[in-house]
Amino acid sequence: MDKRILNIRDIEKTDVTRILQDLSTSKDGLSSQEAEKRLGVYGPNEIIEKKVNPVLKFLGYFWGPISWMIEIAAVLSLIIRHMEDFYIITVLLLLNAVVAFWQEHKADNAIEALKKRLALRSRVLRDNKWIEVAARDLVP
């Protein structure tokens, strides 16, 4: 099977036998050997997630045009010795970063909880038998 993408509109207008032929399969489903071969070609059915270091994620809240303007205001307050302004600006900048970091952390935890509830197994037709396989082992 080549790695071409099938358009849904083309599939709707095409005969089932032609679609099965294009997908290099049959009404009996894939053979176990063909499924293993395709798993080797296409790889597992999963999205690799990159975990970001929490310290780097937190420091990222101090990077950007608005943060730079606030940081410049804090530095200018320090230069002209308005220490009260410097402390207030610095505390507000830190508080903003902590609140944003905490909110994103809670959102990440909610996403992780949803992922755990997703179906991790799927029914497939292999060797003319319906079996359950791990979702990561699904192949085109």
PDB file of C-alpha atoms in Angstrom:
ATOM      1  CA  MET A   1       0.000   0.000   0.000  1.00  0.00           C
ATOM      2  CA  ASP A   2       1.467   3.352  -0.960  1.00  0.00           C
ATOM      3  CA  LYS A   3       1.233   6.345   1.366  1.00  0.00           C
ATOM      4  CA  ARG A   4      -1.308   8.317  -0.651  1.00  0.00           C
ATOM      5  CA  ILE A   5      -4.181  10.068   1.067  1.00  0.00           C
ATOM      6  CA  LEU A   6      -7.724   9.152   0.115  1.00  0.00           C
ATOM      7  CA  ASN A   7     -10.187  12.015  -0.204  1.00  0.00           C
ATOM      8  CA  ILE A   8     -13.585  11.409   1.445  1.00  0.00           C
ATOM      9  CA  ARG A   9     -15.417  12.775  -1.616  1.00  0.00           C
ATOM     10  CA  ASP A  10     -13.591  10.318  -3.866  1.00  0.00           C
ATOM     11  CA  ILE A  11     -14.437   7.452  -1.507  1.00  0.00           C
ATOM     12  CA  GLU A  12     -18.161   8.312  -1.544  1.00  0.00           C
ATOM     13  CA  LYS A  13     -18.254   8.055  -5.358  1.00  0.00           C
ATOM     14  CA  THR A  14     -16.113   4.925  -5.640  1.00  0.00           C
ATOM     15  CA  ASP A  15     -17.149   1.268  -5.641  1.00  0.00           C
ATOM     16  CA  VAL A  16     -16.321  -0.673  -2.447  1.00  0.00           C
ATOM     17  CA  THR A  17     -14.175  -3.209  -4.291  1.00  0.00           C
ATOM     18  CA  ARG A  18     -12.094  -0.376  -5.770  1.00  0.00           C
ATOM     19  CA  ILE A  19     -11.602   1.183  -2.313  1.00  0.00           C
ATOM     20  CA  LEU A  20     -10.560  -2.162  -0.863  1.00  0.00           C
ATOM     21  CA  GLN A  21      -8.132  -2.576  -3.749  1.00  0.00           C
ATOM     22  CA  ASP A  22      -6.704   0.935  -3.194  1.00  0.00           C
ATOM     23  CA  LEU A  23      -6.246   0.157   0.500  1.00  0.00           C
ATOM     24  CA  SER A  24      -4.675  -3.220  -0.302  1.00  0.00           C
ATOM     25  CA  THR A  25      -7.168  -5.116   1.833  1.00  0.00           C
ATOM     26  CA  SER A  26     -10.246  -7.299   1.485  1.00  0.00           C
ATOM     27  CA  LYS A  27     -13.638  -7.812   3.111  1.00  0.00           C
ATOM     28  CA  ASP A  28     -11.897 -10.325   5.397  1.00  0.00           C
ATOM     29  CA  GLY A  29      -9.719  -7.564   6.857  1.00  0.00           C
ATOM     30  CA  LEU A  30      -5.950  -7.456   7.017  1.00  0.00           C
ATOM     31  CA  SER A  31      -3.859 -10.488   7.743  1.00  0.00           C
ATOM     32  CA  SER A  32      -1.814 -10.393  10.915  1.00  0.00           C
ATOM     33  CA  GLN A  33       1.372 -10.373   8.854  1.00  0.00           C
ATOM     34  CA  GLU A  34       0.167  -7.431   6.740  1.00  0.00           C
ATOM     35  CA  ALA A  35      -0.827  -5.514   9.883  1.00  0.00           C
ATOM     36  CA  GLU A  36       2.667  -6.058  11.340  1.00  0.00           C
ATOM     37  CA  LYS A  37       4.226  -4.946   8.049  1.00  0.00           C
ATOM     38  CA  ARG A  38       2.126  -1.762   7.978  1.00  0.00           C
ATOM     39  CA  LEU A  39       2.928  -1.076  11.616  1.00  0.00           C
ATOM     40  CA  GLY A  40       6.592  -1.160  10.603  1.00  0.00           C
ATOM     41  CA  VAL A  41       5.966   1.206   7.660  1.00  0.00           C
ATOM     42  CA  TYR A  42       3.627   3.728   9.319  1.00  0.00           C
ATOM     43  CA  GLY A  43       4.688   3.351  12.943  1.00  0.00           C
ATOM     44  CA  PRO A  44       2.416   3.213  15.958  1.00  0.00           C
ATOM     45  CA  ASN A  45      -0.896   5.084  15.996  1.00  0.00           C
ATOM     46  CA  GLU A  46       0.075   7.616  18.646  1.00  0.00           C
ATOM     47  CA  ILE A  47       1.192  11.184  19.061  1.00  0.00           C
ATOM     48  CA  ILE A  48       4.491  11.616  20.822  1.00  0.00           C
ATOM     49  CA  GLU A  49       4.251  14.280  23.502  1.00  0.00           C
ATOM     50  CA  LYS A  50       7.191  16.357  24.592  1.00  0.00           C
ATOM     51  CA  LYS A  51       7.261  17.140  28.282  1.00  0.00           C
ATOM     52  CA  VAL A  52       8.573  20.612  29.044  1.00  0.00           C
ATOM     53  CA  ASN A  53      10.679  21.225  32.118  1.00  0.00           C
ATOM     54  CA  PRO A  54       8.411  23.007  34.663  1.00  0.00           C
ATOM     55  CA  VAL A  55      11.131  25.566  35.465  1.00  0.00           C
ATOM     56  CA  LEU A  56      11.487  26.481  31.782  1.00  0.00           C
ATOM     57  CA  LYS A  57       7.704  26.638  31.453  1.00  0.00           C
ATOM     58  CA  PHE A  58       7.520  29.009  34.437  1.00  0.00           C
ATOM     59  CA  LEU A  59      10.331  31.205  33.092  1.00  0.00           C
ATOM     60  CA  GLY A  60       8.469  31.375  29.771  1.00  0.00           C
ATOM     61  CA  TYR A  61       5.871  33.608  31.435  1.00  0.00           C
ATOM     62  CA  PHE A  62       8.548  36.317  31.722  1.00  0.00           C
ATOM     63  CA  TRP A  63       9.254  36.234  27.984  1.00  0.00           C
ATOM     64  CA  GLY A  64       7.192  38.331  25.599  1.00  0.00           C
ATOM     65  CA  PRO A  65       6.473  41.936  24.668  1.00  0.00           C
ATOM     66  CA  ILE A  66       4.096  42.695  27.550  1.00  0.00           C
ATOM     67  CA  SER A  67       6.369  41.043  30.110  1.00  0.00           C
ATOM     68  CA  TRP A  68       9.332  42.964  28.699  1.00  0.00           C
ATOM     69  CA  MET A  69       7.510  46.278  29.117  1.00  0.00           C
ATOM     70  CA  ILE A  70       6.676  45.462  32.739  1.00  0.00           C
ATOM     71  CA  GLU A  71      10.247  44.300  33.395  1.00  0.00           C
ATOM     72  CA  ILE A  72      11.593  47.528  31.878  1.00  0.00           C
ATOM     73  CA  ALA A  73       9.258  49.515  34.130  1.00  0.00           C
ATOM     74  CA  ALA A  74      10.616  47.626  37.143  1.00  0.00           C
ATOM     75  CA  VAL A  75      14.228  48.286  36.089  1.00  0.00           C
ATOM     76  CA  LEU A  76      13.493  51.991  35.499  1.00  0.00           C
ATOM     77  CA  SER A  77      11.879  52.215  38.939  1.00  0.00           C
ATOM     78  CA  LEU A  78      15.010  50.643  40.411  1.00  0.00           C
ATOM     79  CA  ILE A  79      17.294  53.041  38.493  1.00  0.00           C
ATOM     80  CA  ILE A  80      15.453  56.145  39.703  1.00  0.00           C
ATOM     81  CA  ARG A  81      15.231  54.647  43.201  1.00  0.00           C
ATOM     82  CA  HIS A  82      11.441  54.401  43.470  1.00  0.00           C
ATOM     83  CA  MET A  83      11.704  51.260  45.534  1.00  0.00           C
ATOM     84  CA  GLU A  84       7.996  51.023  46.375  1.00  0.00           C
ATOM     85  CA  ASP A  85       7.130  51.017  42.663  1.00  0.00           C
ATOM     86  CA  PHE A  86       9.885  48.481  41.977  1.00  0.00           C
ATOM     87  CA  TYR A  87       8.571  46.113  44.654  1.00  0.00           C
ATOM     88  CA  ILE A  88       4.955  46.459  43.557  1.00  0.00           C
ATOM     89  CA  ILE A  89       5.787  45.891  39.880  1.00  0.00           C
ATOM     90  CA  THR A  90       8.032  42.914  40.692  1.00  0.00           C
ATOM     91  CA  VAL A  91       5.445  41.302  42.984  1.00  0.00           C
ATOM     92  CA  LEU A  92       2.694  41.755  40.390  1.00  0.00           C
ATOM     93  CA  LEU A  93       4.926  40.313  37.660  1.00  0.00           C
ATOM     94  CA  LEU A  94       5.723  37.272  39.811  1.00  0.00           C
ATOM     95  CA  LEU A  95       2.093  36.872  40.874  1.00  0.00           C
ATOM     96  CA  ASN A  96       0.970  36.941  37.235  1.00  0.00           C
ATOM     97  CA  ALA A  97       3.513  34.245  36.332  1.00  0.00           C
ATOM     98  CA  VAL A  98       2.517  32.043  39.290  1.00  0.00           C
ATOM     99  CA  VAL A  99      -1.209  32.312  38.532  1.00  0.00           C
ATOM    100  CA  ALA A 100      -0.682  31.591  34.812  1.00  0.00           C
ATOM    101  CA  PHE A 101       1.604  28.646  35.596  1.00  0.00           C
ATOM    102  CA  TRP A 102      -0.911  27.212  38.098  1.00  0.00           C
ATOM    103  CA  GLN A 103      -3.830  27.559  35.664  1.00  0.00           C
ATOM    104  CA  GLU A 104      -1.885  25.821  32.895  1.00  0.00           C
ATOM    105  CA  HIS A 105      -0.835  23.089  35.330  1.00  0.00           C
ATOM    106  CA  LYS A 106      -4.477  22.452  36.255  1.00  0.00           C
ATOM    107  CA  ALA A 107      -5.468  22.381  32.576  1.00  0.00           C
ATOM    108  CA  ASP A 108      -2.672  19.880  31.831  1.00  0.00           C
ATOM    109  CA  ASN A 109      -3.902  17.660  34.673  1.00  0.00           C
ATOM    110  CA  ALA A 110      -7.463  17.791  33.304  1.00  0.00           C
ATOM    111  CA  ILE A 111      -6.220  16.775  29.848  1.00  0.00           C
ATOM    112  CA  GLU A 112      -4.261  13.876  31.354  1.00  0.00           C
ATOM    113  CA  ALA A 113      -7.388  12.700  33.196  1.00  0.00           C
ATOM    114  CA  LEU A 114      -9.381  12.800  29.943  1.00  0.00           C
ATOM    115  CA  LYS A 115      -6.688  10.831  28.103  1.00  0.00           C
ATOM    116  CA  LYS A 116      -6.877   8.079  30.712  1.00  0.00           C
ATOM    117  CA  ARG A 117     -10.606   7.707  30.044  1.00  0.00           C
ATOM    118  CA  LEU A 118     -10.173   7.348  26.277  1.00  0.00           C
ATOM    119  CA  ALA A 119     -10.600   3.980  24.629  1.00  0.00           C
ATOM    120  CA  LEU A 120      -7.235   2.298  24.655  1.00  0.00           C
ATOM    121  CA  ARG A 121      -8.423  -0.716  22.693  1.00  0.00           C
ATOM    122  CA  SER A 122     -10.236  -1.083  19.401  1.00  0.00           C
ATOM    123  CA  ARG A 123     -12.019  -3.863  17.534  1.00  0.00           C
ATOM    124  CA  VAL A 124     -10.504  -4.751  14.149  1.00  0.00           C
ATOM    125  CA  LEU A 125     -11.072  -7.378  11.490  1.00  0.00           C
ATOM    126  CA  ARG A 126      -7.901  -9.431  11.141  1.00  0.00           C
ATOM    127  CA  ASP A 127      -7.667 -12.777   9.381  1.00  0.00           C
ATOM    128  CA  ASN A 128     -11.482 -12.745   8.964  1.00  0.00           C
ATOM    129  CA  LYS A 129     -11.950 -12.572  12.781  1.00  0.00           C
ATOM    130  CA  TRP A 130     -12.942  -9.640  14.972  1.00  0.00           C
ATOM    131  CA  ILE A 131     -10.335  -9.090  17.658  1.00  0.00           C
ATOM    132  CA  GLU A 132      -9.382  -6.335  20.074  1.00  0.00           C
ATOM    133  CA  VAL A 133      -6.017  -4.641  19.688  1.00  0.00           C
ATOM    134  CA  ALA A 134      -4.377  -1.725  21.422  1.00  0.00           C
ATOM    135  CA  ALA A 135      -5.312   1.569  19.762  1.00  0.00           C
ATOM    136  CA  ARG A 136      -1.631   2.273  19.160  1.00  0.00           C
ATOM    137  CA  ASP A 137      -1.466  -0.869  16.956  1.00  0.00           C
ATOM    138  CA  LEU A 138      -4.112   0.344  14.481  1.00  0.00           C
ATOM    139  CA  VAL A 139      -2.802   0.661  10.927  1.00  0.00           C
ATOM    140  CA  PRO A 140      -4.186   2.182   7.737  1.00  0.00           C
TER     141      PRO A 140
END
